[in-house]
PDB file of C-alpha atoms in Angstrom:
ATOM      1  CA  MET A   1      21.908 -26.552 -17.261  1.00  0.00           C
ATOM      2  CA  ARG A   2      20.290 -26.089 -13.869  1.00  0.00           C
ATOM      3  CA  PRO A   3      16.576 -25.178 -14.343  1.00  0.00           C
ATOM      4  CA  ARG A   4      15.377 -22.033 -12.575  1.00  0.00           C
ATOM      5  CA  ALA A   5      11.678 -21.585 -11.890  1.00  0.00           C
ATOM      6  CA  GLN A   6       9.691 -18.420 -11.274  1.00  0.00           C
ATOM      7  CA  VAL A   7       7.552 -18.930  -8.179  1.00  0.00           C
ATOM      8  CA  THR A   8       4.681 -16.666  -7.134  1.00  0.00           C
ATOM      9  CA  LEU A   9       3.223 -16.842  -3.663  1.00  0.00           C
ATOM     10  CA  CYS A  10       1.171 -13.681  -3.979  1.00  0.00           C
ATOM     11  CA  ARG A  11      -2.295 -13.720  -5.527  1.00  0.00           C
ATOM     12  CA  SER A  12      -1.982 -17.467  -6.203  1.00  0.00           C
ATOM     13  CA  LEU A  13       0.682 -20.134  -5.939  1.00  0.00           C
ATOM     14  CA  SER A  14       2.307 -20.944  -9.278  1.00  0.00           C
ATOM     15  CA  VAL A  15       5.597 -22.338 -10.552  1.00  0.00           C
ATOM     16  CA  SER A  16       6.779 -21.458 -14.058  1.00  0.00           C
ATOM     17  CA  VAL A  17       9.671 -22.584 -16.231  1.00  0.00           C
ATOM     18  CA  GLY A  18       9.909 -21.217 -19.739  1.00  0.00           C
ATOM     19  CA  GLY A  19       6.407 -21.104 -21.111  1.00  0.00           C
ATOM     20  CA  THR A  20       4.998 -23.774 -18.794  1.00  0.00           C
ATOM     21  CA  THR A  21       3.178 -22.924 -15.563  1.00  0.00           C
ATOM     22  CA  VAL A  22       1.599 -25.157 -12.946  1.00  0.00           C
ATOM     23  CA  GLY A  23      -0.788 -24.005 -10.237  1.00  0.00           C
ATOM     24  CA  PRO A  24      -1.722 -25.330  -6.792  1.00  0.00           C
ATOM     25  CA  ARG A  25      -3.687 -28.313  -8.067  1.00  0.00           C
ATOM     26  CA  GLN A  26      -0.843 -29.549 -10.256  1.00  0.00           C
ATOM     27  CA  LEU A  27       1.620 -29.658  -7.346  1.00  0.00           C
ATOM     28  CA  GLY A  28       0.066 -32.770  -5.811  1.00  0.00           C
ATOM     29  CA  GLY A  29      -2.769 -31.409  -3.677  1.00  0.00           C
ATOM     30  CA  ALA A  30      -3.145 -29.413  -0.480  1.00  0.00           C
ATOM     31  CA  LYS A  31      -0.467 -31.070   1.663  1.00  0.00           C
ATOM     32  CA  PRO A  32       2.374 -31.166  -0.906  1.00  0.00           C
ATOM     33  CA  ARG A  33       1.826 -27.520  -1.811  1.00  0.00           C
ATOM     34  CA  GLN A  34       1.743 -26.550   1.869  1.00  0.00           C
ATOM     35  CA  ILE A  35       5.099 -28.303   2.285  1.00  0.00           C
ATOM     36  CA  LEU A  36       6.493 -26.237  -0.589  1.00  0.00           C
ATOM     37  CA  VAL A  37       5.056 -23.043   0.916  1.00  0.00           C
ATOM     38  CA  ALA A  38       6.508 -23.825   4.353  1.00  0.00           C
ATOM     39  CA  LEU A  39       9.946 -24.338   2.856  1.00  0.00           C
ATOM     40  CA  LEU A  40       9.704 -21.185   0.743  1.00  0.00           C
ATOM     41  CA  LEU A  41       8.689 -19.091   3.744  1.00  0.00           C
ATOM     42  CA  HIS A  42      11.957 -20.157   5.411  1.00  0.00           C
ATOM     43  CA  PRO A  43      14.400 -19.626   2.529  1.00  0.00           C
ATOM     44  CA  GLU A  44      17.738 -21.402   2.760  1.00  0.00           C
ATOM     45  CA  GLN A  45      16.771 -22.726   6.195  1.00  0.00           C
ATOM     46  CA  ALA A  46      16.265 -26.363   7.062  1.00  0.00           C
ATOM     47  CA  VAL A  47      12.759 -27.163   8.307  1.00  0.00           C
ATOM     48  CA  CYS A  48      12.690 -30.279  10.434  1.00  0.00           C
ATOM     49  CA  LYS A  49      10.177 -33.017   9.774  1.00  0.00           C
ATOM     50  CA  ALA A  50       8.537 -32.573  13.180  1.00  0.00           C
ATOM     51  CA  SER A  51       7.849 -28.904  12.387  1.00  0.00           C
ATOM     52  CA  LEU A  52       6.348 -29.811   9.017  1.00  0.00           C
ATOM     53  CA  VAL A  53       4.107 -32.410  10.668  1.00  0.00           C
ATOM     54  CA  ARG A  54       2.810 -29.726  13.065  1.00  0.00           C
ATOM     55  CA  LEU A  55       2.205 -27.305  10.208  1.00  0.00           C
ATOM     56  CA  LEU A  56       0.304 -29.885   8.173  1.00  0.00           C
ATOM     57  CA  TRP A  57      -1.820 -31.491  10.881  1.00  0.00           C
ATOM     58  CA  GLY A  58      -1.613 -29.276  13.956  1.00  0.00           C
ATOM     59  CA  GLY A  59      -1.843 -31.151  17.240  1.00  0.00           C
ATOM     60  CA  SER A  60      -3.589 -34.183  15.734  1.00  0.00           C
ATOM     61  CA  PRO A  61      -1.225 -35.862  13.266  1.00  0.00           C
ATOM     62  CA  PRO A  62      -2.342 -39.173  11.766  1.00  0.00           C
ATOM     63  CA  ALA A  63      -0.651 -42.474  12.529  1.00  0.00           C
ATOM     64  CA  GLY A  64       2.499 -42.764  10.470  1.00  0.00           C
ATOM     65  CA  ALA A  65       2.645 -39.018   9.902  1.00  0.00           C
ATOM     66  CA  LEU A  66       6.382 -39.024   9.171  1.00  0.00           C
ATOM     67  CA  SER A  67       5.993 -41.656   6.454  1.00  0.00           C
ATOM     68  CA  THR A  68       3.050 -39.758   4.998  1.00  0.00           C
ATOM     69  CA  LEU A  69       5.103 -36.553   5.017  1.00  0.00           C
ATOM     70  CA  GLU A  70       7.935 -38.257   3.153  1.00  0.00           C
ATOM     71  CA  GLY A  71       5.427 -39.540   0.606  1.00  0.00           C
ATOM     72  CA  TYR A  72       4.090 -36.031   0.046  1.00  0.00           C
ATOM     73  CA  VAL A  73       7.627 -34.711  -0.469  1.00  0.00           C
ATOM     74  CA  SER A  74       8.285 -37.458  -3.012  1.00  0.00           C
ATOM     75  CA  LEU A  75       5.082 -36.545  -4.877  1.00  0.00           C
ATOM     76  CA  LEU A  76       6.003 -32.834  -4.828  1.00  0.00           C
ATOM     77  CA  ARG A  77       9.409 -33.599  -6.299  1.00  0.00           C
ATOM     78  CA  LYS A  78       7.862 -35.653  -9.084  1.00  0.00           C
ATOM     79  CA  ARG A  79       5.543 -32.787  -9.998  1.00  0.00           C
ATOM     80  CA  LEU A  80       8.473 -30.367 -10.079  1.00  0.00           C
ATOM     81  CA  GLU A  81      10.502 -32.790 -12.178  1.00  0.00           C
ATOM     82  CA  GLY A  82       7.600 -33.035 -14.599  1.00  0.00           C
ATOM     83  CA  LEU A  83       7.736 -29.266 -15.021  1.00  0.00           C
ATOM     84  CA  ALA A  84      11.492 -29.259 -15.756  1.00  0.00           C
ATOM     85  CA  PRO A  85      14.009 -32.133 -15.394  1.00  0.00           C
ATOM     86  CA  GLY A  86      16.294 -31.370 -12.469  1.00  0.00           C
ATOM     87  CA  LEU A  87      13.846 -29.048 -10.742  1.00  0.00           C
ATOM     88  CA  GLU A  88      13.068 -31.754  -8.185  1.00  0.00           C
ATOM     89  CA  ASN A  89      16.405 -30.839  -6.596  1.00  0.00           C
ATOM     90  CA  ALA A  90      14.848 -27.551  -5.478  1.00  0.00           C
ATOM     91  CA  VAL A  91      13.499 -29.520  -2.494  1.00  0.00           C
ATOM     92  CA  ARG A  92      16.616 -30.844  -0.809  1.00  0.00           C
ATOM     93  CA  THR A  93      16.858 -33.426   1.925  1.00  0.00           C
ATOM     94  CA  VAL A  94      18.997 -32.294   4.849  1.00  0.00           C
ATOM     95  CA  PRO A  95      19.654 -33.996   8.184  1.00  0.00           C
ATOM     96  CA  GLY A  96      16.307 -34.262   9.941  1.00  0.00           C
ATOM     97  CA  GLY A  97      14.283 -32.326   7.400  1.00  0.00           C
ATOM     98  CA  TYR A  98      14.097 -30.455   4.096  1.00  0.00           C
ATOM     99  CA  LEU A  99      15.231 -27.188   2.564  1.00  0.00           C
ATOM    100  CA  ALA A 100      14.183 -25.075  -0.433  1.00  0.00           C
ATOM    101  CA  ASP A 101      17.251 -24.463  -2.609  1.00  0.00           C
ATOM    102  CA  LEU A 102      16.922 -20.952  -4.026  1.00  0.00           C
ATOM    103  CA  ALA A 103      19.509 -21.710  -6.679  1.00  0.00           C
ATOM    104  CA  PHE A 104      16.565 -23.318  -8.487  1.00  0.00           C
ATOM    105  CA  LEU A 105      13.826 -20.880  -7.493  1.00  0.00           C
ATOM    106  CA  ASP A 106      13.177 -17.154  -8.009  1.00  0.00           C
ATOM    107  CA  VAL A 107      10.381 -16.354  -5.538  1.00  0.00           C
ATOM    108  CA  ASP A 108       8.360 -13.128  -5.662  1.00  0.00           C
ATOM    109  CA  VAL A 109       8.353 -12.626  -1.883  1.00  0.00           C
ATOM    110  CA  HIS A 110      12.123 -13.078  -1.661  1.00  0.00           C
ATOM    111  CA  ARG A 111      12.641 -10.667  -4.566  1.00  0.00           C
ATOM    112  CA  PHE A 112      10.469  -8.100  -2.772  1.00  0.00           C
ATOM    113  CA  ARG A 113      12.535  -8.355   0.387  1.00  0.00           C
ATOM    114  CA  ARG A 114      15.863  -8.356  -1.432  1.00  0.00           C
ATOM    115  CA  LEU A 115      15.022  -5.234  -3.432  1.00  0.00           C
ATOM    116  CA  GLY A 116      13.606  -3.546  -0.333  1.00  0.00           C
ATOM    117  CA  LEU A 117      16.946  -3.993   1.421  1.00  0.00           C
ATOM    118  CA  THR A 118      18.750  -2.693  -1.667  1.00  0.00           C
ATOM    119  CA  ALA A 119      16.520   0.398  -1.710  1.00  0.00           C
ATOM    120  CA  ARG A 120      17.208   1.228   1.922  1.00  0.00           C
ATOM    121  CA  SER A 121      20.949   1.260   1.307  1.00  0.00           C
ATOM    122  CA  ALA A 122      20.708   3.184  -1.996  1.00  0.00           C
ATOM    123  CA  VAL A 123      20.196   6.894  -2.587  1.00  0.00           C
ATOM    124  CA  ALA A 124      18.113   9.137  -4.809  1.00  0.00           C
ATOM    125  CA  GLU A 125      16.952   7.647  -8.130  1.00  0.00           C
ATOM    126  CA  GLU A 126      18.651   4.298  -7.469  1.00  0.00           C
ATOM    127  CA  ALA A 127      16.572   3.896  -4.325  1.00  0.00           C
ATOM    128  CA  VAL A 128      13.378   4.783  -6.181  1.00  0.00           C
ATOM    129  CA  LEU A 129      14.085   2.185  -8.880  1.00  0.00           C
ATOM    130  CA  ALA A 130      14.814  -0.489  -6.268  1.00  0.00           C
ATOM    131  CA  TYR A 131      11.616   0.377  -4.408  1.00  0.00           C
ATOM    132  CA  ALA A 132       9.681   0.193  -7.685  1.00  0.00           C
ATOM    133  CA  GLY A 133      11.041  -3.292  -8.334  1.00  0.00           C
ATOM    134  CA  ALA A 134      10.194  -4.419  -4.818  1.00  0.00           C
ATOM    135  CA  ILE A 135       6.628  -3.122  -5.008  1.00  0.00           C
ATOM    136  CA  ASP A 136       6.075  -4.602  -8.473  1.00  0.00           C
ATOM    137  CA  ALA A 137       7.223  -8.011  -7.200  1.00  0.00           C
ATOM    138  CA  LEU A 138       4.064  -8.387  -5.117  1.00  0.00           C
ATOM    139  CA  THR A 139       0.944  -8.750  -7.240  1.00  0.00           C
ATOM    140  CA  GLY A 140      -1.585  -9.438  -4.487  1.00  0.00           C
ATOM    141  CA  ALA A 141      -2.112 -10.915  -1.048  1.00  0.00           C
ATOM    142  CA  LEU A 142       0.014 -13.842   0.071  1.00  0.00           C
ATOM    143  CA  LEU A 143      -1.746 -17.098  -0.848  1.00  0.00           C
ATOM    144  CA  PRO A 144      -5.315 -15.834  -0.347  1.00  0.00           C
ATOM    145  CA  GLU A 145      -6.723 -19.298  -1.128  1.00  0.00           C
ATOM    146  CA  GLU A 146      -4.950 -20.829   1.882  1.00  0.00           C
ATOM    147  CA  ASP A 147      -6.930 -20.708   5.139  1.00  0.00           C
ATOM    148  CA  VAL A 148      -4.498 -21.990   7.749  1.00  0.00           C
ATOM    149  CA  ASP A 149      -3.195 -20.098  10.772  1.00  0.00           C
ATOM    150  CA  TRP A 150       0.509 -20.136   9.972  1.00  0.00           C
ATOM    151  CA  ILE A 151      -0.030 -18.864   6.432  1.00  0.00           C
ATOM    152  CA  GLU A 152      -2.408 -16.190   7.736  1.00  0.00           C
ATOM    153  CA  GLN A 153       0.317 -15.051  10.146  1.00  0.00           C
ATOM    154  CA  ALA A 154       2.853 -14.913   7.314  1.00  0.00           C
ATOM    155  CA  ARG A 155       0.311 -12.955   5.242  1.00  0.00           C
ATOM    156  CA  GLU A 156      -0.103 -10.342   7.983  1.00  0.00           C
ATOM    157  CA  GLU A 157       3.679 -10.023   8.389  1.00  0.00           C
ATOM    158  CA  LEU A 158       4.152  -9.504   4.657  1.00  0.00           C
ATOM    159  CA  ASP A 159       1.369  -6.892   4.591  1.00  0.00           C
ATOM    160  CA  GLY A 160       3.173  -5.008   7.348  1.00  0.00           C
ATOM    161  CA  GLU A 161       6.441  -5.138   5.398  1.00  0.00           C
ATOM    162  CA  LEU A 162       4.722  -3.920   2.229  1.00  0.00           C
ATOM    163  CA  LEU A 163       3.097  -1.022   4.087  1.00  0.00           C
ATOM    164  CA  GLN A 164       6.464   0.103   5.424  1.00  0.00           C
ATOM    165  CA  VAL A 165       8.072  -0.182   1.987  1.00  0.00           C
ATOM    166  CA  LEU A 166       5.265   1.847   0.385  1.00  0.00           C
ATOM    167  CA  THR A 167       5.551   4.599   3.000  1.00  0.00           C
ATOM    168  CA  ASP A 168       9.341   4.741   2.748  1.00  0.00           C
ATOM    169  CA  ALA A 169       9.252   4.588  -1.054  1.00  0.00           C
ATOM    170  CA  ALA A 170       6.735   7.436  -1.275  1.00  0.00           C
ATOM    171  CA  ALA A 171       8.936   9.655   0.893  1.00  0.00           C
ATOM    172  CA  VAL A 172      12.055   8.920  -1.174  1.00  0.00           C
ATOM    173  CA  ALA A 173      10.209   9.466  -4.469  1.00  0.00           C
ATOM    174  CA  LEU A 174       8.922  12.802  -3.173  1.00  0.00           C
ATOM    175  CA  GLU A 175      12.443  13.796  -2.160  1.00  0.00           C
ATOM    176  CA  VAL A 176      13.825  13.189  -5.674  1.00  0.00           C
ATOM    177  CA  GLY A 177      10.828  14.824  -7.356  1.00  0.00           C
ATOM    178  CA  ASP A 178       9.208  11.684  -8.784  1.00  0.00           C
ATOM    179  CA  LEU A 179       5.749  12.949  -7.884  1.00  0.00           C
ATOM    180  CA  GLY A 180       3.809  10.344  -9.867  1.00  0.00           C
ATOM    181  CA  ARG A 181       5.304   7.422  -7.993  1.00  0.00           C
ATOM    182  CA  ALA A 182       5.273   9.305  -4.691  1.00  0.00           C
ATOM    183  CA  HIS A 183       1.544  10.019  -4.920  1.00  0.00           C
ATOM    184  CA  ARG A 184       0.681   6.513  -6.166  1.00  0.00           C
ATOM    185  CA  TRP A 185       2.704   4.751  -3.470  1.00  0.00           C
ATOM    186  CA  ALA A 186       1.386   7.024  -0.714  1.00  0.00           C
ATOM    187  CA  ARG A 187      -2.189   6.338  -1.771  1.00  0.00           C
ATOM    188  CA  ALA A 188      -1.457   2.599  -1.838  1.00  0.00           C
ATOM    189  CA  ALA A 189      -0.127   2.846   1.721  1.00  0.00           C
ATOM    190  CA  ILE A 190      -3.252   4.729   2.802  1.00  0.00           C
ATOM    191  CA  SER A 191      -5.449   2.041   1.255  1.00  0.00           C
ATOM    192  CA  MET A 192      -3.693  -0.471   3.542  1.00  0.00           C
ATOM    193  CA  ASP A 193      -3.608   1.794   6.598  1.00  0.00           C
ATOM    194  CA  PRO A 194      -5.883   4.865   6.439  1.00  0.00           C
ATOM    195  CA  TYR A 195      -4.150   6.298   9.536  1.00  0.00           C
ATOM    196  CA  ASP A 196      -0.674   6.400   7.964  1.00  0.00           C
ATOM    197  CA  GLU A 197       0.056  10.110   8.475  1.00  0.00           C
ATOM    198  CA  PRO A 198       3.469  10.111   6.731  1.00  0.00           C
ATOM    199  CA  ALA A 199       1.678   8.841   3.618  1.00  0.00           C
ATOM    200  CA  TRP A 200      -0.984  11.551   3.945  1.00  0.00           C
ATOM    201  CA  ARG A 201       1.757  14.162   4.178  1.00  0.00           C
ATOM    202  CA  VAL A 202       3.281  12.884   0.931  1.00  0.00           C
ATOM    203  CA  VAL A 203      -0.120  13.116  -0.784  1.00  0.00           C
ATOM    204  CA  LEU A 204      -0.551  16.736   0.331  1.00  0.00           C
ATOM    205  CA  GLU A 205       2.985  17.705  -0.674  1.00  0.00           C
ATOM    206  CA  CYS A 206       2.568  16.104  -4.097  1.00  0.00           C
ATOM    207  CA  CYS A 207      -0.579  18.183  -4.632  1.00  0.00           C
ATOM    208  CA  GLU A 208       1.272  21.302  -3.481  1.00  0.00           C
ATOM    209  CA  ARG A 209       4.194  20.778  -5.866  1.00  0.00           C
ATOM    210  CA  ARG A 210       1.871  20.059  -8.770  1.00  0.00           C
ATOM    211  CA  GLY A 211      -0.196  23.140  -8.079  1.00  0.00           C
ATOM    212  CA  LEU A 212      -3.282  21.010  -7.379  1.00  0.00           C
ATOM    213  CA  TYR A 213      -4.253  22.997  -4.319  1.00  0.00           C
ATOM    214  CA  ALA A 214      -7.953  22.092  -4.339  1.00  0.00           C
ATOM    215  CA  ASP A 215      -7.076  18.384  -4.547  1.00  0.00           C
ATOM    216  CA  GLY A 216      -4.675  18.807  -1.654  1.00  0.00           C
ATOM    217  CA  LEU A 217      -7.264  20.583   0.475  1.00  0.00           C
ATOM    218  CA  ARG A 218      -9.778  17.825  -0.215  1.00  0.00           C
ATOM    219  CA  ALA A 219      -7.169  15.220   0.739  1.00  0.00           C
ATOM    220  CA  TYR A 220      -6.502  17.030   4.002  1.00  0.00           C
ATOM    221  CA  ASP A 221     -10.208  17.128   4.793  1.00  0.00           C
ATOM    222  CA  GLU A 222     -10.438  13.401   4.052  1.00  0.00           C
ATOM    223  CA  CYS A 223      -7.562  12.736   6.452  1.00  0.00           C
ATOM    224  CA  ARG A 224      -8.926  15.074   9.135  1.00  0.00           C
ATOM    225  CA  ARG A 225     -12.405  13.543   9.030  1.00  0.00           C
ATOM    226  CA  LEU A 226     -10.992  10.030   9.258  1.00  0.00           C
ATOM    227  CA  LEU A 227      -8.772  10.735  12.241  1.00  0.00           C
ATOM    228  CA  ALA A 228     -11.484  12.697  14.044  1.00  0.00           C
ATOM    229  CA  GLY A 229     -14.181  10.110  13.431  1.00  0.00           C
ATOM    230  CA  GLU A 230     -12.173   6.956  14.151  1.00  0.00           C
ATOM    231  CA  LEU A 231      -9.440   8.040  16.574  1.00  0.00           C
ATOM    232  CA  GLY A 232     -10.835  11.271  18.028  1.00  0.00           C
ATOM    233  CA  CYS A 233      -7.729  13.279  17.151  1.00  0.00           C
ATOM    234  CA  THR A 234      -6.480  15.751  14.575  1.00  0.00           C
ATOM    235  CA  PRO A 235      -3.633  15.276  12.073  1.00  0.00           C
ATOM    236  CA  GLY A 236      -0.089  15.636  13.348  1.00  0.00           C
ATOM    237  CA  PRO A 237       2.290  18.555  12.747  1.00  0.00           C
ATOM    238  CA  GLY A 238       3.651  17.300   9.415  1.00  0.00           C
ATOM    239  CA  VAL A 239       0.224  17.005   7.826  1.00  0.00           C
ATOM    240  CA  ARG A 240      -0.943  20.314   9.324  1.00  0.00           C
ATOM    241  CA  GLU A 241       2.105  22.161   8.013  1.00  0.00           C
ATOM    242  CA  ALA A 242       1.496  20.819   4.509  1.00  0.00           C
ATOM    243  CA  PHE A 243      -2.148  21.894   4.791  1.00  0.00           C
ATOM    244  CA  GLY A 244      -1.093  25.395   5.841  1.00  0.00           C
ATOM    245  CA  ARG A 245       1.130  25.729   2.794  1.00  0.00           C
ATOM    246  CA  LEU A 246      -1.671  24.525   0.534  1.00  0.00           C
ATOM    247  CA  LEU A 247      -4.020  27.197   1.860  1.00  0.00           C
ATOM    248  CA  GLU A 248      -1.370  29.875   1.432  1.00  0.00           C
ATOM    249  CA  ARG A 249      -0.648  28.782  -2.157  1.00  0.00           C
ATOM    250  CA  ALA A 250      -4.351  28.753  -2.945  1.00  0.00           C
ATOM    251  CA  LYS A 251      -4.708  32.317  -1.677  1.00  0.00           C
ATOM    252  CA  GLN A 252      -1.866  33.465  -3.918  1.00  0.00           C
ATOM    253  CA  VAL A 253      -3.699  32.366  -7.054  1.00  0.00           C
ATOM    254  CA  ASP A 254      -5.645  35.614  -7.213  1.00  0.00           C
ATOM    255  CA  ASP A 255      -6.669  35.263 -10.857  1.00  0.00           C
ATOM    256  CA  ASP A 256      -8.230  31.853 -10.331  1.00  0.00           C
ATOM    257  CA  PRO A 257     -11.856  32.202  -9.124  1.00  0.00           C
ATOM    258  CA  LEU A 258     -12.187  28.459  -8.596  1.00  0.00           C
ATOM    259  CA  ALA A 259      -9.183  28.444  -6.244  1.00  0.00           C
ATOM    260  CA  ALA A 260     -10.645  31.359  -4.273  1.00  0.00           C
ATOM    261  CA  LEU A 261     -13.980  29.572  -4.041  1.00  0.00           C
ATOM    262  CA  MET A 262     -12.350  26.359  -2.884  1.00  0.00           C
ATOM    263  CA  ASP A 263     -10.393  28.272  -0.261  1.00  0.00           C
ATOM    264  CA  ALA A 264     -13.624  29.829   1.001  1.00  0.00           C
ATOM    265  CA  VAL A 265     -15.397  26.480   1.171  1.00  0.00           C
ATOM    266  CA  VAL A 266     -12.543  24.947   3.173  1.00  0.00           C
ATOM    267  CA  ARG A 267     -12.510  27.839   5.648  1.00  0.00           C
ATOM    268  CA  LEU A 268     -16.284  27.612   6.080  1.00  0.00           C
ATOM    269  CA  HIS A 269     -16.057  23.879   6.581  1.00  0.00           C
ATOM    270  CA  LEU A 270     -13.378  24.256   9.254  1.00  0.00           C
ATOM    271  CA  ALA A 271     -15.373  27.017  10.934  1.00  0.00           C
ATOM    272  CA  VAL A 272     -18.449  24.841  11.391  1.00  0.00           C
ATOM    273  CA  SER A 273     -16.915  21.379  11.815  1.00  0.00           C
ATOM    274  CA  SER A 274     -14.706  21.897  14.869  1.00  0.00           C
ATOM    275  CA  PRO A 275     -16.170  24.802  16.852  1.00  0.00           C
ATOM    276  CA  ALA A 276     -15.144  23.348  20.204  1.00  0.00           C
ATOM    277  CA  GLU A 277     -11.487  22.761  19.315  1.00  0.00           C
ATOM    278  CA  PRO A 278     -10.003  26.076  18.174  1.00  0.00           C
ATOM    279  CA  THR A 279      -6.437  25.067  19.070  1.00  0.00           C
ATOM    280  CA  THR A 280      -6.291  21.699  17.318  1.00  0.00           C
ATOM    281  CA  GLU A 281      -6.485  22.991  13.739  1.00  0.00           C
ATOM    282  CA  PRO A 282      -3.370  24.207  11.905  1.00  0.00           C
ATOM    283  CA  THR A 283      -2.072  27.648  12.733  1.00  0.00           C
ATOM    284  CA  GLY A 284       0.307  30.014  10.991  1.00  0.00           C
ATOM    285  CA  PRO A 285       0.147  32.072   7.803  1.00  0.00           C
ATOM    286  CA  GLY A 286      -3.030  31.407   5.912  1.00  0.00           C
ATOM    287  CA  VAL A 287      -4.468  28.904   8.353  1.00  0.00           C
ATOM    288  CA  ASP A 288      -5.751  30.895  11.308  1.00  0.00           C
ATOM    289  CA  ARG A 289      -9.378  30.174  12.037  1.00  0.00           C
ATOM    290  CA  ALA A 290     -11.642  32.686  10.332  1.00  0.00           C
ATOM    291  CA  ASP A 291     -13.230  35.470  12.348  1.00  0.00           C
ATOM    292  CA  ALA A 292     -16.850  36.555  11.873  1.00  0.00           C
ATOM    293  CA  GLY A 293     -15.965  38.984   9.061  1.00  0.00           C
ATOM    294  CA  ASP A 294     -14.041  36.328   7.149  1.00  0.00           C
ATOM    295  CA  VAL A 295     -16.928  33.900   7.477  1.00  0.00           C
ATOM    296  CA  GLU A 296     -19.352  36.500   6.138  1.00  0.00           C
ATOM    297  CA  GLU A 297     -17.087  37.239   3.159  1.00  0.00           C
ATOM    298  CA  ASP A 298     -16.637  33.553   2.375  1.00  0.00           C
ATOM    299  CA  TRP A 299     -20.375  33.022   2.650  1.00  0.00           C
ATOM    300  CA  ARG A 300     -21.078  35.884   0.225  1.00  0.00           C
ATOM    301  CA  LEU A 301     -18.588  34.420  -2.264  1.00  0.00           C
ATOM    302  CA  LEU A 302     -20.285  31.040  -2.024  1.00  0.00           C
ATOM    303  CA  GLU A 303     -23.733  32.633  -2.398  1.00  0.00           C
ATOM    304  CA  ARG A 304     -22.609  34.477  -5.540  1.00  0.00           C
ATOM    305  CA  PHE A 305     -21.371  31.263  -7.063  1.00  0.00           C
ATOM    306  CA  LEU A 306     -24.587  29.387  -6.215  1.00  0.00           C
ATOM    307  CA  SER A 307     -26.655  32.265  -7.598  1.00  0.00           C
ATOM    308  CA  MET A 308     -24.687  32.204 -10.872  1.00  0.00           C
ATOM    309  CA  ALA A 309     -25.077  28.436 -11.100  1.00  0.00           C
ATOM    310  CA  ARG A 310     -28.835  28.746 -10.517  1.00  0.00           C
ATOM    311  CA  ARG A 311     -29.187  31.413 -13.199  1.00  0.00           C
ATOM    312  CA  HIS A 312     -27.157  29.329 -15.615  1.00  0.00           C
ATOM    313  CA  THR A 313     -29.424  26.354 -14.992  1.00  0.00           C
ATOM    314  CA  GLU A 314     -32.530  28.399 -15.582  1.00  0.00           C
ATOM    315  CA  HIS A 315     -31.164  30.691 -18.348  1.00  0.00           C
ATOM    316  CA  PRO A 316     -27.824  29.378 -19.658  1.00  0.00           C
ATOM    317  CA  SER A 317     -27.306  32.416 -21.924  1.00  0.00           C
ATOM    318  CA  ARG A 318     -27.303  34.819 -18.932  1.00  0.00           C
ATOM    319  CA  LEU A 319     -24.160  33.384 -17.340  1.00  0.00           C
ATOM    320  CA  SER A 320     -21.414  35.966 -17.648  1.00  0.00           C
ATOM    321  CA  ALA A 321     -17.982  34.991 -18.913  1.00  0.00           C
TER     322      ALA A 321
END
């Protein structure tokens, strides 16, 4: 039977067959493993020997570089054969170069891309499941131990693809009501790109649907501060609309003193944080900037809470239910 190996390029290079795994050092050293990586980054495409020489040595190849390259390929094949007989055929010789035969290899990066394409053409829950498989395929950065320019470029490209998949996946999960995945994927996208406003919108809408209005208001403030401090702008319409709905929902929870207090704190914060930009904050029901009377009322509510907290600290038994 044809052996099929599981190959990871993310977090660390490894090749596994059955219960046996080899890492970068067992593949023959730096140059043989870089040959394998170069072939895997161009799946089912022939890579000519001249291109591999440039990738391995840049503009200063050693004398006899082609012979040395062929020796490295031979060593790589022997290491693969030692892992599983027949696996050496995963590195095929083609006219003028070499090719990675994916009939022998299941590579995490390729699985990520394949499932991402499947998700984009699927709908509803099927799309969410495909996105989940794609995201789970990547367990870390692409080959973080490798410090060469062409791998760094591939790493940046893969990060960009992952960011787009996370943002798209979060939106689809939100649409089908899978709020756990939607929130988790949106937050993962924000950790990669803090200015990803579609991901921020998903976070706010997840909080709204779960009834976590205070969490949503805090998330909006986090987004607003970031954009104002780093880019000198305010959130876009989608984020502002979600914020407006959060404020309105919070106001409707009349029997929840904590929600009322949080609402007051947010209004006070907005009143003092952007005094020179009255038109850049959200507008509409529940989000108009507070007038002087509203500010006074919010301030009294906050003072009452602080006074109760102070009394409780000094005389815990005096705090009313």
